Coordinates of C-alpha atoms in Angstrom, one line a residue:
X163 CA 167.6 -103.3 8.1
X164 CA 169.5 -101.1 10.3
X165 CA 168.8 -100.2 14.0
X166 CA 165.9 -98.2 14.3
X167 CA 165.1 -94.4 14.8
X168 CA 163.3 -93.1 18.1
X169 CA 161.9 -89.5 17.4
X170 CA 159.4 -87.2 19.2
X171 CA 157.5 -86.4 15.5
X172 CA 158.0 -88.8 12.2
X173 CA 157.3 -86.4 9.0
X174 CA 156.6 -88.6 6.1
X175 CA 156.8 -86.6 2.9
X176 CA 159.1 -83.3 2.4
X177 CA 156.1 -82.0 0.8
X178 CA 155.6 -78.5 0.9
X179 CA 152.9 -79.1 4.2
X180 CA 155.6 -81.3 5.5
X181 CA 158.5 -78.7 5.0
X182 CA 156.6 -76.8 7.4
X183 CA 155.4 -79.3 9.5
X184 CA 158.6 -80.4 10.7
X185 CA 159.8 -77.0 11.1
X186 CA 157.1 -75.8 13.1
X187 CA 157.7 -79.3 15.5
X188 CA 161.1 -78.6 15.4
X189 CA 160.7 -75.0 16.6
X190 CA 158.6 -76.3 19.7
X191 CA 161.9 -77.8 21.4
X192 CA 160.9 -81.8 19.6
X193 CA 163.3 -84.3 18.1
X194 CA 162.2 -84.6 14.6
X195 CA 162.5 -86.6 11.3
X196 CA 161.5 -85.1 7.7
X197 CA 162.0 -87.9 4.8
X198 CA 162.1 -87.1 1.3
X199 CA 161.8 -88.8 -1.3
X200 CA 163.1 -86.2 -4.2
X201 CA 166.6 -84.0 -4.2
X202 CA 165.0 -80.9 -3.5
X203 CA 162.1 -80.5 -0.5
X204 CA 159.0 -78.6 -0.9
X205 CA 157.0 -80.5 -3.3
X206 CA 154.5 -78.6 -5.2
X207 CA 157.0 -74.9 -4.8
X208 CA 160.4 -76.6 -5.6
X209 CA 160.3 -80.2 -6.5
X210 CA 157.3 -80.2 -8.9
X211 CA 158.0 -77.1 -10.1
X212 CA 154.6 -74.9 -10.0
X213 CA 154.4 -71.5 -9.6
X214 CA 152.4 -70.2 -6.6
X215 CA 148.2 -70.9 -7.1
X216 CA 147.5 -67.6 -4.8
X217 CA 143.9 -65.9 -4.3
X218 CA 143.5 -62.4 -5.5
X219 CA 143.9 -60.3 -2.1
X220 CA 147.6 -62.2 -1.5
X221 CA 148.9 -59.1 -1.6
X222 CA 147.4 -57.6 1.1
X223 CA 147.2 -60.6 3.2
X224 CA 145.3 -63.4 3.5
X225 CA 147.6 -66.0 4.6
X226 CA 150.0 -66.8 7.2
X227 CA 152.7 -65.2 8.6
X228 CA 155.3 -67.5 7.4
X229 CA 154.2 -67.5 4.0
X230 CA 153.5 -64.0 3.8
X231 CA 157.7 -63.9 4.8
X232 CA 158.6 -66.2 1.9
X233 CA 157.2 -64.0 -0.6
X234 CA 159.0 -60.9 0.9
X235 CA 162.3 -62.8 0.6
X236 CA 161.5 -64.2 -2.8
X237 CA 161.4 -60.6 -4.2
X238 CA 164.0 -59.2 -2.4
X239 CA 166.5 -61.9 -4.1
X240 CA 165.4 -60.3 -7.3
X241 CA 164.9 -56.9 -6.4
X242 CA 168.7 -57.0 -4.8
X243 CA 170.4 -58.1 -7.9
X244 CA 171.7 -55.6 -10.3
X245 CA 170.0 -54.5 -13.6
X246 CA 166.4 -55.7 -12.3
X247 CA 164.4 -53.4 -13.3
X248 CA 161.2 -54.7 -11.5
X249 CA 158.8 -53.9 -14.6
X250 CA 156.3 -56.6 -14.3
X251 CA 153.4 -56.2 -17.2
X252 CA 151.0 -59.3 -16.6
X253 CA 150.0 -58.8 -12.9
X254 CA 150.6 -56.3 -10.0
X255 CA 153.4 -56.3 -7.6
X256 CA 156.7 -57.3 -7.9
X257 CA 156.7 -60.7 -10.3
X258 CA 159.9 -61.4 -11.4
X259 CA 159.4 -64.2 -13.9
X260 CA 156.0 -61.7 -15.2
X261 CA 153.8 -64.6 -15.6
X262 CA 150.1 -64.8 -15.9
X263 CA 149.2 -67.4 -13.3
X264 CA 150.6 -65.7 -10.4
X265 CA 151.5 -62.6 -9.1
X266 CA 154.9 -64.4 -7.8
X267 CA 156.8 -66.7 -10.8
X268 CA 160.1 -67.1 -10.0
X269 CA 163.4 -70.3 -10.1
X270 CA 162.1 -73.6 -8.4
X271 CA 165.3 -73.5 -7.1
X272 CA 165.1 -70.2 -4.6
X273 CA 162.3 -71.7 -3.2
X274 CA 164.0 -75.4 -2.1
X275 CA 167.2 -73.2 -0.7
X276 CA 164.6 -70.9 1.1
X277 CA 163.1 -74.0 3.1
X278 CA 166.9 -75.4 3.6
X279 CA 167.7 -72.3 5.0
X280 CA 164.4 -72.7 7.2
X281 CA 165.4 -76.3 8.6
X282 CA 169.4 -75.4 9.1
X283 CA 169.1 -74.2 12.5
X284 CA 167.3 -77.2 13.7
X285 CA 169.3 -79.1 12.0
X286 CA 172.7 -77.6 13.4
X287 CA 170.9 -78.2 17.0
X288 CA 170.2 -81.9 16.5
X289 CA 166.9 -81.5 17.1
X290 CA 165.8 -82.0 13.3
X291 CA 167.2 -84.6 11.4
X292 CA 166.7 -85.3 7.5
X293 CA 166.5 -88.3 5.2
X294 CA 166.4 -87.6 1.4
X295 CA 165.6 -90.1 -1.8
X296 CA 163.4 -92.3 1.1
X297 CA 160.1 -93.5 1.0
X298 CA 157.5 -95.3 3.2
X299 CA 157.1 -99.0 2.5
X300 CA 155.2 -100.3 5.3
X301 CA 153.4 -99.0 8.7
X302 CA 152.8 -101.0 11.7
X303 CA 150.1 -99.9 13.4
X304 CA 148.4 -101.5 17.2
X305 CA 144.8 -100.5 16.9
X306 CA 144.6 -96.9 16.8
X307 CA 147.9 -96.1 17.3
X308 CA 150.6 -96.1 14.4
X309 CA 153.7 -97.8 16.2
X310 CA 156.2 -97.4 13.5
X311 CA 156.8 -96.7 9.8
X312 CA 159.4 -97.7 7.6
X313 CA 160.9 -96.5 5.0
X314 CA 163.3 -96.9 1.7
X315 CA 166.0 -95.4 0.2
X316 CA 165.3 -95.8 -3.3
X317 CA 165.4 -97.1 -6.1
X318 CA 166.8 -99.8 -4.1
X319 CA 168.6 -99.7 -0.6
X320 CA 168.4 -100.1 3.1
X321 CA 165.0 -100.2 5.0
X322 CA 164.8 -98.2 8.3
X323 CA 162.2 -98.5 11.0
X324 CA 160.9 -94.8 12.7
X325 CA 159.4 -94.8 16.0
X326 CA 157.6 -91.3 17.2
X327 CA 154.8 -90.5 19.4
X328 CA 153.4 -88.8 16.4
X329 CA 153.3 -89.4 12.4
X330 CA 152.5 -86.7 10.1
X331 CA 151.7 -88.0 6.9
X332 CA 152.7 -85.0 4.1
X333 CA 153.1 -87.4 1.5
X334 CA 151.6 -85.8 -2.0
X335 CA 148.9 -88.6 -2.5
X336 CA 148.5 -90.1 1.7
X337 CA 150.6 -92.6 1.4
X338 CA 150.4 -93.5 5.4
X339 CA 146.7 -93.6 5.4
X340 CA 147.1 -97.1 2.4
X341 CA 150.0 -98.5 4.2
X342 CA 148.2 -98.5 8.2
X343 CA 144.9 -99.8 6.2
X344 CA 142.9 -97.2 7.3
X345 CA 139.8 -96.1 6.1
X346 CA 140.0 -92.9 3.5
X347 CA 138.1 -90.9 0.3
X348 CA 139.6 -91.1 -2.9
X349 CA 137.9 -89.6 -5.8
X350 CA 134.7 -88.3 -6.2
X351 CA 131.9 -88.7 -3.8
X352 CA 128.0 -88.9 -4.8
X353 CA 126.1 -85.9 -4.2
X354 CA 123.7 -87.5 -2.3
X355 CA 126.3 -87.5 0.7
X356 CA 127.1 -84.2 1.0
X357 CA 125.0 -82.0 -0.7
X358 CA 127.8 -80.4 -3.4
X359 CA 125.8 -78.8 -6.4
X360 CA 128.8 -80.1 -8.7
X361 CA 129.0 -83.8 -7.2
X362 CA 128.3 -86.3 -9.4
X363 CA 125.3 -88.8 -8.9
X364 CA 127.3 -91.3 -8.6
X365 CA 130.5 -91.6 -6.7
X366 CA 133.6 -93.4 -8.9
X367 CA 137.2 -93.8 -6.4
X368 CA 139.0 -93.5 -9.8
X369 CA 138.0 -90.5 -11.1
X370 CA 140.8 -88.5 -10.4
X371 CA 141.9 -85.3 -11.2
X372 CA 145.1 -85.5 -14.1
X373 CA 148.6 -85.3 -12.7
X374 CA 151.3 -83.0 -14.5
X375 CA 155.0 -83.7 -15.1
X376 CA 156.3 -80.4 -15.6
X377 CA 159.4 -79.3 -17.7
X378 CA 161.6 -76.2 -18.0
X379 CA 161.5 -74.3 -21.5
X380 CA 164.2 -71.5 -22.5
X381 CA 163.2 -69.5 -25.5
X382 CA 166.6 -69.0 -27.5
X383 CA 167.1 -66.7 -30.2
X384 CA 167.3 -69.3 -32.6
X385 CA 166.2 -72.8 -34.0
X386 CA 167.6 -75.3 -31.5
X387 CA 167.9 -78.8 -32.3
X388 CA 165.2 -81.1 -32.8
X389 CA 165.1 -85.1 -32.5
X390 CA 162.3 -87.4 -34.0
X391 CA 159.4 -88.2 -32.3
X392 CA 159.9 -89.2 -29.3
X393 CA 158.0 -92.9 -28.2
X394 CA 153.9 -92.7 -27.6
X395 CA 154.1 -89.8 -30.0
X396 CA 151.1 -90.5 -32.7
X397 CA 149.2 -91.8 -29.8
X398 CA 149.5 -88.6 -27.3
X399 CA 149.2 -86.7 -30.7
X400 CA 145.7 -88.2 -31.6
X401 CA 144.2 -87.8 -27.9
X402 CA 141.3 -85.9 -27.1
X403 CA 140.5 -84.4 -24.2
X404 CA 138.1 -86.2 -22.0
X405 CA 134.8 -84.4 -21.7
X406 CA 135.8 -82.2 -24.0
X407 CA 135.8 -81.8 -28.5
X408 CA 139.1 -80.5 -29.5
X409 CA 142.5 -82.3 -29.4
X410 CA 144.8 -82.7 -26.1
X411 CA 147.4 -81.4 -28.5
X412 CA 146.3 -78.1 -29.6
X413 CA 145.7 -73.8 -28.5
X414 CA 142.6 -75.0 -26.4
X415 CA 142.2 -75.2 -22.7
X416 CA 139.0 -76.6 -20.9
X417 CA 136.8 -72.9 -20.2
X418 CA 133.4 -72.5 -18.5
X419 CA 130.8 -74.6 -18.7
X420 CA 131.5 -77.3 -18.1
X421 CA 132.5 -79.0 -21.7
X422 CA 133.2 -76.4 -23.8
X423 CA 137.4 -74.5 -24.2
X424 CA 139.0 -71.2 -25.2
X425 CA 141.6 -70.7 -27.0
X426 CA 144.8 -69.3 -26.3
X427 CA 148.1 -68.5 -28.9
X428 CA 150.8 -70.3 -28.2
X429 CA 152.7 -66.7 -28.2
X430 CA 152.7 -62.8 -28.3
X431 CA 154.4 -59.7 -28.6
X432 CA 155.9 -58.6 -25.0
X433 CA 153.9 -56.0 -24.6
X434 CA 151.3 -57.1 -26.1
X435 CA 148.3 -57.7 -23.2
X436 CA 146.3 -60.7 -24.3
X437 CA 147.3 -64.0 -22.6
X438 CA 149.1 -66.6 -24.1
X439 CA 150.4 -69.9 -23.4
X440 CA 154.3 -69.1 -23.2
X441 CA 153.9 -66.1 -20.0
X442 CA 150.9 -68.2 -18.6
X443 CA 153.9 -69.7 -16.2
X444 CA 156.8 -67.9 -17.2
X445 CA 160.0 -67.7 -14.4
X446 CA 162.5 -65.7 -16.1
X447 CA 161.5 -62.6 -18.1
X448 CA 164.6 -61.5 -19.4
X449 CA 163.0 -58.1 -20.5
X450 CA 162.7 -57.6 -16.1
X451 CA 166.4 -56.9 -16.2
X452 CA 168.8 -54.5 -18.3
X453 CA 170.2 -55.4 -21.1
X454 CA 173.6 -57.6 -20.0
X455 CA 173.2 -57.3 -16.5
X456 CA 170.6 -60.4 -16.1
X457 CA 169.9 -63.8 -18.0
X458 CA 169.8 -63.8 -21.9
X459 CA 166.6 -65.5 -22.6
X460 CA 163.1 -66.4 -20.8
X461 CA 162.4 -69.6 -19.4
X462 CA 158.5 -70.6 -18.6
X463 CA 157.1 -74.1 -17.1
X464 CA 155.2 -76.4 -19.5
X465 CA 152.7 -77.3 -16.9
X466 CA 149.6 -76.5 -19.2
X467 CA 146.5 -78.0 -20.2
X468 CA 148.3 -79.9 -23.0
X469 CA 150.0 -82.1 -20.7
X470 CA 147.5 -82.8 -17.8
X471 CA 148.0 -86.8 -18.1
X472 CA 144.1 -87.9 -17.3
X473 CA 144.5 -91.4 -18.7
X474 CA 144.8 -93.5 -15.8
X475 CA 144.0 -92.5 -11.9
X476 CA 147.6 -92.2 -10.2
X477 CA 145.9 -93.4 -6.8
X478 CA 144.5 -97.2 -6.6
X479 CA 144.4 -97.9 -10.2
X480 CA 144.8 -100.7 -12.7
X481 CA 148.4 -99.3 -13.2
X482 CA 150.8 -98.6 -10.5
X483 CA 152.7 -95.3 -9.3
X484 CA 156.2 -95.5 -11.3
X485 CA 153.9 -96.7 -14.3
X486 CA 151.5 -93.3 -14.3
X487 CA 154.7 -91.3 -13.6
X488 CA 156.0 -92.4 -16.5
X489 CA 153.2 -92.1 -18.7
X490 CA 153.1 -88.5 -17.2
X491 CA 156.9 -87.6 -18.6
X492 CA 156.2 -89.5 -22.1
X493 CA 153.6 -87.3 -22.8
X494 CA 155.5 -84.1 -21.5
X495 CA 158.3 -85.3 -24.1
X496 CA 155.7 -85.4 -26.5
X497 CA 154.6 -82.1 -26.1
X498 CA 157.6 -80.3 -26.7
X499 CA 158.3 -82.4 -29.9
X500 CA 154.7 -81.1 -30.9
X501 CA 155.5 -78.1 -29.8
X502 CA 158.8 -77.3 -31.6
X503 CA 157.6 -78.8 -34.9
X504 CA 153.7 -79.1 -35.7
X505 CA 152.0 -76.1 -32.9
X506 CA 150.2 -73.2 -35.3
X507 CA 152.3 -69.8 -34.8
X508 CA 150.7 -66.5 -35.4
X509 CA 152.5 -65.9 -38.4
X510 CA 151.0 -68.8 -40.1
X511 CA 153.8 -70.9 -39.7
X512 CA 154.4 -74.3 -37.3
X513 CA 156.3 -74.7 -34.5
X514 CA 158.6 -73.4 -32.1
X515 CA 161.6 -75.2 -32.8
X516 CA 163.8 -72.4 -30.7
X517 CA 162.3 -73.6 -27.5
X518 CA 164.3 -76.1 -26.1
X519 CA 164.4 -77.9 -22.4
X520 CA 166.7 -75.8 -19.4
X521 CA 167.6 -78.8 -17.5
X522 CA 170.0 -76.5 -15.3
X523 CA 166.6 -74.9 -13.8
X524 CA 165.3 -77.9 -11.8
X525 CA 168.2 -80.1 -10.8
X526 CA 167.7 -82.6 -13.9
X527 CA 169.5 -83.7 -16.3
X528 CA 166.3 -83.4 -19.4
X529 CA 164.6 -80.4 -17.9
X530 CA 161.7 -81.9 -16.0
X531 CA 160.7 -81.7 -12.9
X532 CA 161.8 -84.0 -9.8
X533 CA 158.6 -85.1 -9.4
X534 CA 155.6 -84.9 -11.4
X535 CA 152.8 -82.5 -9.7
X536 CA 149.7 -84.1 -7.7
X537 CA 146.7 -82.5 -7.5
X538 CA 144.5 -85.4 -5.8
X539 CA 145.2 -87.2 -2.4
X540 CA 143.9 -90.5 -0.4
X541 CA 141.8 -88.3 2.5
X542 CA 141.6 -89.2 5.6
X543 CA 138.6 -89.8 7.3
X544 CA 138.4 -86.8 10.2
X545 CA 135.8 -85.6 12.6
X546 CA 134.9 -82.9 9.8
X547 CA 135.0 -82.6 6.3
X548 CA 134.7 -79.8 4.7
X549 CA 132.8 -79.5 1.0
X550 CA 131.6 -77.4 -1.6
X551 CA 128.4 -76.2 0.4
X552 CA 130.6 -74.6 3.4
X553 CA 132.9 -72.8 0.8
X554 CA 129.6 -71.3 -0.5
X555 CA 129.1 -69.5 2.6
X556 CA 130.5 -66.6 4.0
X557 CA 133.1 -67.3 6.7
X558 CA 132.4 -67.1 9.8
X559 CA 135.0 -66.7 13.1
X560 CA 133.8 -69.7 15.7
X561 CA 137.2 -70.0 16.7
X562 CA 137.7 -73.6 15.8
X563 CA 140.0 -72.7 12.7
X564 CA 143.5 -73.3 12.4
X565 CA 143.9 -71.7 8.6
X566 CA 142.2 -69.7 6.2
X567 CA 142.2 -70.2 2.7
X568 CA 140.6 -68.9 -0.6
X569 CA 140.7 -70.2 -4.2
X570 CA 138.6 -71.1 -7.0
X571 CA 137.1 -74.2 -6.9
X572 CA 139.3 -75.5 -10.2
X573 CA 138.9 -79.4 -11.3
X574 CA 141.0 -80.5 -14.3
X575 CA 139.2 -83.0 -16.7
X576 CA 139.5 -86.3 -14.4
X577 CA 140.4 -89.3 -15.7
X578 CA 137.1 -91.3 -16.1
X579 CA 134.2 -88.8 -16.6
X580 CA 136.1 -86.3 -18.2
X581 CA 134.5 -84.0 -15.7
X582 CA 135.6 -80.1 -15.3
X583 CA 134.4 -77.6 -12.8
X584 CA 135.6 -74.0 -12.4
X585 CA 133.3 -72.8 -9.7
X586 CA 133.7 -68.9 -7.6
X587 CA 134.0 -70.0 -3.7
X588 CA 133.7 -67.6 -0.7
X589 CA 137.0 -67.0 1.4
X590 CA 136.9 -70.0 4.0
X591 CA 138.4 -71.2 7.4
X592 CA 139.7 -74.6 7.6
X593 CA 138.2 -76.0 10.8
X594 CA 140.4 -77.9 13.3
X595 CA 138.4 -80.8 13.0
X596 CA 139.6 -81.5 9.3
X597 CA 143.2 -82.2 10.6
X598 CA 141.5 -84.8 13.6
X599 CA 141.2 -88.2 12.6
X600 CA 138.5 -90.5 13.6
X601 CA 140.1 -93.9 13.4
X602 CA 144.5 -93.0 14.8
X603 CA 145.2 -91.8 17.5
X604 CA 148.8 -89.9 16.5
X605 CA 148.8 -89.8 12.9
X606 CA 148.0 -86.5 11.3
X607 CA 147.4 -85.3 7.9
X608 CA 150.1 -82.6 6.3
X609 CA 149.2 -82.4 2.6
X610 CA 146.2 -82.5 0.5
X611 CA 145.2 -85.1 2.9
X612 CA 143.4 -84.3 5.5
X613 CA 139.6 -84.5 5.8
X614 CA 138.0 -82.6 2.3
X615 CA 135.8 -83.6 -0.2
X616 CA 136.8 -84.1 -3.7
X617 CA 135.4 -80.5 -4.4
X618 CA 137.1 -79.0 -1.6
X619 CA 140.2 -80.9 -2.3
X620 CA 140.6 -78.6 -5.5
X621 CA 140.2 -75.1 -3.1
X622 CA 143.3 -76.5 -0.6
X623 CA 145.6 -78.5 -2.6
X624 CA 147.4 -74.8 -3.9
X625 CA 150.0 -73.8 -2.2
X626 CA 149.2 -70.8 0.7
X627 CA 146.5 -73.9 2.0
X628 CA 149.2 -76.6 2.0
X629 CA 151.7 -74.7 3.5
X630 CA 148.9 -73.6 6.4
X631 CA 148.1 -77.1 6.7
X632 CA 151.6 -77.9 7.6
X633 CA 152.2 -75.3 9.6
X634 CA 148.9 -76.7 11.4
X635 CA 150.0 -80.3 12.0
X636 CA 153.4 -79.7 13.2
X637 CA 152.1 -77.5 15.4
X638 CA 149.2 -79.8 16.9
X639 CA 151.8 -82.5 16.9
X640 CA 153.8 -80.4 19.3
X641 CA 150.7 -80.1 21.4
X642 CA 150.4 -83.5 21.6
X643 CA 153.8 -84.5 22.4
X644 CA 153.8 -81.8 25.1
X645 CA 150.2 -83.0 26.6
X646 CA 151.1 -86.9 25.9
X647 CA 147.4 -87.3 24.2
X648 CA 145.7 -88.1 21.2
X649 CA 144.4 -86.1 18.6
X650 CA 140.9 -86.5 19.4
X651 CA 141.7 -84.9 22.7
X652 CA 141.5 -81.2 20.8
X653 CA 138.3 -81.8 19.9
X654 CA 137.8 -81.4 23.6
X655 CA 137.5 -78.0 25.7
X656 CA 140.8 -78.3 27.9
X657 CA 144.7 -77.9 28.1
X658 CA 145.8 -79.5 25.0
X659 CA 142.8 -77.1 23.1
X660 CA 143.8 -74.0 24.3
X661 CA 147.6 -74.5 23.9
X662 CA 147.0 -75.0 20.4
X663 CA 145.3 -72.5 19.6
X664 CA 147.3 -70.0 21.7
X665 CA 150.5 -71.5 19.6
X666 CA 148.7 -71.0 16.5
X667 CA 148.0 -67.3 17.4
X668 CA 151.7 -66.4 18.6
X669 CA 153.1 -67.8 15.8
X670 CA 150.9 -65.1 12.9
X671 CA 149.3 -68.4 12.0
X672 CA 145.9 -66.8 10.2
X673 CA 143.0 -68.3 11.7
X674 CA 140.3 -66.2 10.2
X675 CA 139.9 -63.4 7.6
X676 CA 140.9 -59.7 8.2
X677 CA 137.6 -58.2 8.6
X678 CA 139.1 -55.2 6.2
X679 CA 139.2 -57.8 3.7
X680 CA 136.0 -59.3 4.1
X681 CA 134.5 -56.3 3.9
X682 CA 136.3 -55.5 0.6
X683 CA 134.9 -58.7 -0.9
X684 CA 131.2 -57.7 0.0
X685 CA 131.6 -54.4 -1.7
X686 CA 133.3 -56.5 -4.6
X687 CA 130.1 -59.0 -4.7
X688 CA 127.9 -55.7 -4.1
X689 CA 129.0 -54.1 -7.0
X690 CA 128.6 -57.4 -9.4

């Protein structure tokens, strides 16, 4: 083990939360570590490779300041390079990959240089240090104070001991919270605790939403080549959907209510306007730029319903991490063989054998993504949790917020019950007391882990929450380096309090809705 690290802030996980979190620590003048355990940081924008989950007023606002930034520069890559012709048909605004599931599908790739470019000054000022393809192994902790964490370079290497007045955990699935052995939600809770119409009655730990491994597809002009079946084939082939009557492998996608699917083809005509599986999370539209000035072919994301792995809970299950990962990228495999031989086309025919894996978009050497995507995290027990029954209600400014937030309450089949909800929520605040824990002093969550209900969990896990979150924690861990106190302590009128929220504020971090847009989703609720 080599000598250990002494840091002001310890950020464990280059998630996309923890991207930000250390940035924001860093920018407050504090010495700080980010680990990483893939190539690229970012998590859910880069590394797992999933296009922006953004509510429907995005483009007017509705998030922070930062993030609000990100998508300005985003576009203005595309909009800066020659031939684009910025022609978008599936949503409004400019969406250079013209996909379906967001108004802003573009490369993996831009994003993980956009949040290297972010970290470079603190880097090149010593105050931000960062250590890639690590992971925590252990975490000593002296009542309610985490004393150290260490951490891996893997798949096998040298152990290393960091020491910080304050841990973030921004690991995708809480890693921190297992290691210290401290008390935390996983799963689904019983209704009877908090009230949520769409609880079940009974509370199950393991039934988890699905992770995805997501792979790059180009659509070439013609057939590509085509291997046998890959291993796990006839078995991913003859799964059903949990909860649900058709075939894992097949045009269906779990609908409204709960138990019964739509159907979507596979693909369409360009301009045609009915949704299909192929521009649901397209990056590159080639028809965006003029003919021989930009790329050749489309490329989309294969992160559909069709490979949502729900067979075994990723978190505190029978089977362990690397094992569910690896179930998650045999059935991705399997999915493009079904895909490129046996999936109906609209001509009558089968398959799509011209789609074939871009590895050069994601830094991999098959196509897939770095990591595969989590929608689910351990959560940490905090001095509130927010649930289903406060995104009901309208949102309301107490000034205890430190993000806003806004998306449709969307729970994949889960691995146990089979369980789906798709469920309209009001746009919501996320109270400061979600990111205060009740049992650490200086460990704070940065992911999809701080305090949330399963239900919630589905409403903040997208990506303008996570990267509020972050923002959040590395702020309040400033605050408490700066005050030397523990989180708890903000709980509390005082110093610490009001410097946080006044840091929160300078920095365009949205604390509660525009009233311009709350008005325009009464009139929208009005006129249903």
């Amino acid at each position: 083990m080599r000598t250990p690290v002494h840091c002001d802030v310890a950020v464990i996980g280059a998630s996309l939360g923890g991207v930000l979190a250390a940035w924001r620590a860093s920018q407050a003048g504090h010495r700080v570590v980010l680990v990483c355990e893939e190539p690229w940081i970012g998590g859910q924008m880069s590394a797992q490779a999933v296009p922006p989950d953004e509510h429907s007023w995005i483009e007017s606002g509705g998030a922070s300041a930062s993030y609000l930034r990100f998508r300005r520069d985003i576009r203005a890559h595309y909009q800066a390079q020659a031939g684009f012709r910025n022609q978008a048909r599936m949503t409004e605004g400019c969406n250079p990959g013209d996909g379906w599931v967001s108004r802003l599908c573009f490369e993996p790739v831009l994003a993980a240089r956009w949040f290297e470019h972010l970290l470079q000054p603190a880097q090149a000022q010593g105050r931000l240090s960062l250590l890639r393809l690590c992971r925590p192994v252990a975490v000593r902790r002296s009542g309610p104070r985490v004393d150290s964490v260490t951490i891996q370079r893997w798949p096998q290497g040298d152990s290393q001991t960091l020491q910080a007045q304050v841990f973030i955990d921004a690991t995708d699935t809480g890693e921190l919270l297992w290691l210290a052995e401290l008390p935390y939600r996983i799963g689904k809770e019983a209704q009877s605790e908090f009230g949520e119409p769409d609880a079940p009655a009974q509370a199950d730990p393991l039934d988890q939403q699905p992770i995805t491994q997501v792979m790059a597809l180009r659509r070439w002009a013609q057939p590509g080549p085509v291997g046998p079946a890959p291993e796990g084939y006839a078995r991913w082939r003859a799964q059903g959907v949990p909860g649900h009557r058709h075939a894992l492998f097949s045009p269906h996608l779990p609908g409204r209510p709960a138990g019964h699917s739509h159907s979507l083809p596979f693909s369409a005509e360009e301009d045609s306007p009915a949704l299909d599986w192929w521009r649901y999370r397209r990056i590159v539209s080639a028809a965006q730029w003029e003919q021989g000035l930009g790329p050749a072919q489309d490329v989309t994301l294969l992160n559909w319903a069709q490979n949502d792995c729900a067979t075994t809970p990723l978190i505190d299950g029978p089977q362990g991490r690397d094992h569910v990962h690896a179930q998650a990228q045999e059935l991705t495999r399997c999915l493009l063989h079904w895909l490129q031989t046996e999936a109906p086309r609209p001509d009558g025919g089968k398959g799509y054998p011209h789609w074939q894996p871009a590895p050069e978009l994601l830094g991999t050497a098959d196509g897939m993504a770095q990591r595969p995507y989590v929608r689910e995290s351990r959560r940490m027990r905090a001095c509130t949790t927010l649930t289903q029954v406060d995104l009901m209600r309208a949102p309301t400014d107490t000034g205890e917020g430190v993000a806003i937030a806004w998306y449709p309450l969307d729970i994949h089949p889960t691995c146990r019950s089979g369980h789906s909800v798709n469920a309209a929520v009001e746009p919501f605040v996320i109270p400061l007391g979600c990111l205060v824990p009740t049992d650490v002093d200086n460990l704070l969550p940065g992911s999809k882990n701080l305090g949330v209900s399963h239900l919630a969990n589905a409403c903040t896990r997208v990506h303008p929450a996570e990267w509020a979150i972050g923002e959040a924690a590395g702020t309040m861990a400033g605050v408490l380096v700066d005050h030397g106190c523990g989180a708890q302590a903000l709980m509390q009128p005082g110093a610490p309090r009001d410097t946080l929220f006044t840091r929160l504020d300078q920095q365009g971090a949205a604390r509660h809705w525009p009233e311009d847009l709350l008005r325009r989703r009464t009139q929208h609720t009005s006129a249903d």
